[in-house]
Short mmCIF file of C-alpha atoms in Angstrom, two decimals:
data_model
loop_
_atom_site.label_atom_id
_atom_site.label_comp_id
_atom_site.label_asym_id
_atom_site.label_seq_id
_atom_site.Cartn_x
_atom_site.Cartn_y
_atom_site.Cartn_z
CA MET A 453 0.00 0.00 0.00
CA LEU A 454 1.11 3.61 0.30
CA GLY A 455 3.39 2.74 3.22
CA ALA A 456 5.12 0.18 1.05
CA ILE A 457 5.40 2.66 -1.83
CA ILE A 458 6.92 5.33 0.42
CA GLY A 459 9.43 2.77 1.68
CA ASP A 460 10.35 1.91 -1.90
CA ILE A 461 10.81 5.53 -2.95
CA VAL A 462 12.86 6.43 0.14
CA GLY A 463 15.00 3.33 -0.26
CA SER A 464 15.54 3.72 -4.01
CA ARG A 465 18.68 5.80 -3.75
CA PHE A 466 20.23 3.62 -1.06
CA GLU A 467 19.88 0.23 -2.79
CA PHE A 468 23.40 0.32 -4.19
CA HIS A 469 24.71 3.00 -1.82
CA ASN A 470 23.83 1.60 1.60
CA LYS A 471 23.68 3.94 4.55
CA LYS A 472 24.10 2.15 7.88
CA THR A 473 22.54 4.90 9.93
CA LYS A 474 19.07 6.29 10.63
CA ASP A 475 20.28 9.85 10.08
CA PHE A 476 19.47 10.77 6.48
CA LYS A 477 17.08 12.92 4.46
CA LEU A 478 14.05 10.86 3.46
CA PHE A 479 13.59 12.33 -0.03
CA ASN A 480 15.74 14.17 -2.51
CA GLN A 481 15.77 14.76 -6.26
CA TYR A 482 17.08 11.24 -6.86
CA SER A 483 14.27 9.49 -4.97
CA HIS A 484 12.06 7.57 -7.38
CA PHE A 485 9.67 4.63 -7.59
CA THR A 486 11.00 1.24 -8.65
CA ASP A 487 9.55 -2.12 -9.62
CA ASP A 488 8.42 -2.54 -6.02
CA THR A 489 5.92 0.29 -6.47
CA VAL A 490 4.84 -0.79 -9.96
CA LEU A 491 3.99 -4.30 -8.82
CA THR A 492 2.39 -3.18 -5.56
CA VAL A 493 0.05 -1.00 -7.63
CA ALA A 494 -0.47 -3.96 -9.97
CA THR A 495 -1.60 -6.07 -7.00
CA MET A 496 -4.11 -3.35 -6.11
CA ASP A 497 -5.35 -3.35 -9.69
CA ALA A 498 -5.78 -7.13 -9.67
CA LEU A 499 -7.80 -7.03 -6.45
CA LEU A 500 -9.84 -3.98 -7.45
CA ASN A 501 -10.83 -5.32 -10.83
CA LYS A 502 -10.80 -9.05 -10.06
CA LYS A 503 -8.10 -9.72 -12.63
CA PRO A 504 -5.60 -12.60 -12.60
CA PHE A 505 -2.36 -11.69 -10.87
CA ASP A 506 -0.14 -12.95 -13.69
CA VAL A 507 -1.99 -11.02 -16.40
CA THR A 508 -1.99 -7.85 -14.31
CA TYR A 509 1.71 -8.07 -13.42
CA LYS A 510 2.56 -8.37 -17.11
CA GLU A 511 0.34 -5.40 -17.96
CA TRP A 512 2.03 -3.13 -15.43
CA PHE A 513 5.51 -4.40 -16.29
CA ARG A 514 4.87 -3.44 -19.91
CA LYS A 515 3.64 0.01 -18.86
CA TYR A 516 6.83 0.57 -16.87
CA PRO A 517 9.50 -1.72 -18.36
CA ASP A 518 12.49 0.22 -17.00
CA ALA A 519 11.66 0.27 -13.28
CA GLY A 520 14.51 -2.01 -12.18
CA TYR A 521 13.09 -5.53 -12.30
CA GLY A 522 15.20 -8.65 -11.83
CA SER A 523 16.42 -10.41 -14.95
CA LYS A 524 14.16 -13.44 -14.51
CA PHE A 525 11.08 -11.29 -14.06
CA ILE A 526 12.00 -9.31 -17.18
CA SER A 527 12.25 -12.52 -19.20
CA TRP A 528 8.90 -13.67 -17.80
CA GLY A 529 7.28 -10.29 -18.41
CA LEU A 530 8.43 -10.16 -22.02
CA SER A 531 7.42 -13.73 -22.79
CA ASP A 532 4.09 -14.83 -24.22
CA GLY A 533 3.67 -17.53 -21.58
CA PHE A 534 2.80 -17.51 -17.90
CA LYS A 535 4.92 -20.35 -16.50
CA PRO A 536 6.44 -19.39 -13.11
CA TYR A 537 10.19 -19.60 -12.68
CA ASN A 538 10.61 -21.04 -9.17
CA SER A 539 12.04 -17.89 -7.63
CA PHE A 540 12.60 -17.36 -3.91
CA GLY A 541 13.46 -13.70 -4.44
CA ASN A 542 11.90 -10.97 -2.33
CA GLY A 543 9.79 -9.75 -5.27
CA SER A 544 6.90 -11.83 -3.99
CA ALA A 545 7.01 -10.03 -0.63
CA MET A 546 7.52 -6.52 -1.96
CA ARG A 547 4.27 -6.53 -3.97
CA VAL A 548 1.95 -8.33 -1.55
CA SER A 549 0.93 -5.60 0.92
CA PRO A 550 -2.51 -4.92 -0.65
CA VAL A 551 -3.46 -8.54 0.07
CA GLY A 552 -2.90 -8.00 3.78
CA PHE A 553 -5.16 -4.95 3.73
CA TYR A 554 -7.87 -6.34 1.48
CA TYR A 555 -8.89 -9.64 3.05
CA ASP A 556 -10.61 -10.07 6.40
CA SER A 557 -9.52 -13.52 7.52
CA GLU A 558 -6.13 -15.12 8.07
CA GLU A 559 -7.12 -17.97 5.79
CA ASP A 560 -7.92 -15.67 2.88
CA VAL A 561 -4.80 -13.57 3.43
CA LEU A 562 -2.54 -16.63 3.40
CA LYS A 563 -4.32 -18.17 0.42
CA MET A 564 -4.24 -15.03 -1.71
CA ALA A 565 -0.67 -14.17 -0.73
CA GLN A 566 0.24 -17.59 -2.10
CA GLU A 567 -1.79 -16.95 -5.23
CA SER A 568 -0.07 -13.62 -5.82
CA ALA A 569 3.37 -15.13 -5.29
CA LYS A 570 3.15 -18.38 -7.18
CA VAL A 571 2.52 -16.88 -10.61
CA THR A 572 6.26 -16.15 -10.64
CA HIS A 573 7.75 -17.05 -7.25
CA ASN A 574 6.49 -20.61 -6.83
CA HIS A 575 9.49 -21.73 -4.77
CA PRO A 576 8.38 -22.51 -1.17
CA GLU A 577 10.54 -19.69 0.20
CA GLY A 578 9.06 -17.22 -2.28
CA ILE A 579 5.55 -18.16 -1.18
CA LYS A 580 6.56 -18.10 2.48
CA GLY A 581 7.99 -14.57 2.20
CA ALA A 582 4.79 -13.25 0.66
CA GLN A 583 2.61 -15.00 3.23
CA ALA A 584 4.68 -13.79 6.17
CA THR A 585 4.53 -10.19 4.97
CA ALA A 586 0.80 -10.29 4.26
CA LEU A 587 0.00 -11.96 7.55
CA ALA A 588 2.06 -9.44 9.52
CA ILE A 589 0.09 -6.66 7.81
CA PHE A 590 -3.23 -8.37 8.51
CA LEU A 591 -2.41 -8.91 12.19
CA ALA A 592 -1.15 -5.34 12.54
CA ARG A 593 -4.28 -3.78 11.09
CA LYS A 594 -6.45 -6.01 13.28
CA GLY A 595 -4.81 -4.61 16.39
CA ALA A 596 -2.32 -7.33 17.31
CA THR A 597 0.56 -6.27 19.51
CA LYS A 598 4.10 -6.40 18.19
CA GLU A 599 4.75 -9.32 20.52
CA LYS A 600 1.81 -11.23 19.03
CA ILE A 601 2.88 -10.44 15.46
CA LYS A 602 6.41 -11.64 16.22
CA GLU A 603 5.13 -14.81 17.87
CA GLU A 604 2.80 -15.68 14.98
CA ILE A 605 5.37 -15.06 12.25
CA GLU A 606 8.04 -17.06 14.05
CA LYS A 607 5.66 -19.93 14.74
CA ARG A 608 4.14 -20.17 11.26
CA PHE A 609 7.19 -19.48 9.13
CA ASN A 610 10.17 -20.39 11.31
CA TYR A 611 11.68 -16.94 10.87
CA HIS A 612 13.98 -15.87 13.68
CA LEU A 613 13.13 -12.32 14.71
CA ASP A 614 15.12 -11.91 17.94
CA GLU A 615 18.31 -10.38 16.56
CA PRO A 616 18.31 -6.61 17.21
CA LEU A 617 19.02 -4.14 14.44
CA ASP A 618 22.23 -2.99 16.13
CA SER A 619 23.56 -6.49 15.60
CA ILE A 620 22.12 -6.95 12.10
CA ARG A 621 23.81 -3.73 10.91
CA THR A 622 27.25 -5.14 11.66
CA TRP A 623 27.04 -8.01 9.20
CA TYR A 624 24.08 -7.55 6.89
CA ARG A 625 24.81 -7.33 3.16
CA PHE A 626 22.84 -7.25 -0.09
CA ASP A 627 20.47 -10.23 -0.25
CA VAL A 628 17.48 -10.39 -2.58
CA SER A 629 16.10 -13.69 -1.27
CA CYS A 630 12.94 -13.78 0.83
CA GLN A 631 14.68 -15.74 3.55
CA GLY A 632 17.51 -13.21 3.63
CA SER A 633 15.46 -10.03 3.70
CA VAL A 634 11.88 -10.54 4.92
CA PRO A 635 12.87 -11.40 8.54
CA GLN A 636 15.13 -8.34 8.67
CA ALA A 637 12.36 -6.13 7.28
CA ILE A 638 9.94 -7.40 9.91
CA ARG A 639 12.52 -6.79 12.64
CA ALA A 640 12.87 -3.18 11.41
CA PHE A 641 9.14 -2.76 12.01
CA LEU A 642 9.25 -4.45 15.41
CA GLU A 643 11.87 -1.99 16.69
CA SER A 644 10.11 1.09 15.34
CA GLU A 645 8.43 3.89 17.26
CA ASP A 646 6.27 5.23 14.43
CA PHE A 647 5.92 4.93 10.64
CA GLU A 648 8.85 7.16 9.75
CA ASP A 649 11.07 5.45 12.31
CA ALA A 650 10.22 2.09 10.73
CA ILE A 651 11.41 3.31 7.33
CA ARG A 652 14.60 4.69 8.85
CA ASN A 653 15.20 1.36 10.61
CA ALA A 654 14.78 -0.54 7.33
CA ILE A 655 17.20 1.67 5.42
CA SER A 656 19.76 1.60 8.23
CA ILE A 657 20.55 -2.11 7.96
CA GLY A 658 21.72 -1.81 4.35
CA GLY A 659 21.19 -4.49 1.75
CA ASP A 660 18.33 -4.31 -0.77
CA SER A 661 17.16 -1.05 0.75
CA ASP A 662 14.16 -0.21 -1.42
CA THR A 663 12.59 -3.63 -1.04
CA ILE A 664 13.34 -3.98 2.68
CA ALA A 665 11.81 -0.55 3.32
CA CYS A 666 8.87 -1.45 1.07
CA ILE A 667 8.11 -4.56 3.13
CA THR A 668 8.62 -2.73 6.43
CA GLY A 669 6.53 0.22 5.26
CA GLY A 670 3.51 -1.90 4.48
CA ILE A 671 3.52 -3.46 7.94
CA ALA A 672 4.17 -0.13 9.67
CA GLU A 673 1.26 1.54 7.88
CA ALA A 674 -1.06 -1.23 9.03
CA TYR A 675 0.17 -1.05 12.62
CA TYR A 676 0.41 2.71 13.16
CA GLY A 677 -2.70 3.44 11.14
CA SER A 678 -1.65 6.70 9.57
CA ILE A 679 1.00 8.30 7.41
CA SER A 680 1.72 12.01 7.54
CA GLU A 681 0.38 14.16 4.72
CA ASP A 682 3.90 15.41 4.03
CA LEU A 683 5.13 11.89 3.30
CA LYS A 684 2.10 11.15 1.13
CA MET A 685 2.65 14.34 -0.87
CA GLU A 686 6.32 13.54 -1.41
CA ALA A 687 5.38 10.10 -2.70
CA TYR A 688 2.60 11.35 -4.96
CA LYS A 689 4.93 13.89 -6.55
CA ARG A 690 6.96 10.96 -7.86
CA LEU A 691 4.09 8.81 -9.14
CA ASP A 692 2.23 8.87 -12.44
CA SER A 693 -1.49 9.59 -12.66
CA ASP A 694 -2.46 6.00 -13.48
CA MET A 695 -0.68 4.83 -10.32
CA ILE A 696 -2.32 7.50 -8.18
CA ASN A 697 -5.76 6.72 -9.60
CA THR A 698 -5.34 3.02 -8.78
CA ILE A 699 -4.07 3.78 -5.27
CA GLU A 700 -6.93 6.17 -4.55
CA SER A 701 -9.51 3.73 -5.91
CA PHE A 702 -8.09 0.97 -3.73
CA TYR A 703 -8.22 3.06 -0.57
CA ASN A 704 -11.75 4.14 -1.42
CA LEU A 705 -12.72 0.50 -1.75
CA LEU A 706 -11.20 -0.36 1.61
CA ASN A 707 -12.96 2.55 3.27
CA GLY A 708 -16.29 1.59 1.77
CA ALA A 709 -17.93 -1.68 0.92
CA LYS A 710 -16.02 -4.30 -1.01
#
């Protein structure tokens, strides 16, 4: 959702220039959306208009072909077929946040997170990363405490979420796998004090900064319940009208009757 998109935009300029500190300017002239945003909006579009995930991901990829996708996704997006490619990359987790906001039962969230992942990321770890992210968002928006969210994610997915960020920062490096980035993104949320602090935590560990902050941002939005207008405006300034229209329509749907 918008929290995920803000995380992506803030993290975009740090992906290959990691900053192992929380002290940085959130936006500058180089901040931009990446494939994380494109495919998050695509997930909204699929849910809004009851379209297949694979068809919708290809549509949005072809609208924005230069947004920084992985090589395997590019090959899939350009192909005429829809066969998944057994990925366990964090692309399945970065695009799943709308699922956690849209559905009203754990069963539906887990099922549809799997559906959204498996069209490309049908490796068990790719599915697991999407499900863990979506479930954390669902639990957060339903009022679960951070302790409960941590307990549920650890129990269901065998992620280890005890290591503090101060420790993670000392060794963490670029890792685009679900298993090597989703737990760290969740930990960044767990240590946060508010939405902005969550984004700063995510960036501060380094690694695949835009995607880690995207995952963290989706959970933080669900938990804290609001994002400042200043942050929203900074994000909207960097998005195209078709993205904004889809985002606004999705929020309107959530705030009304599905």
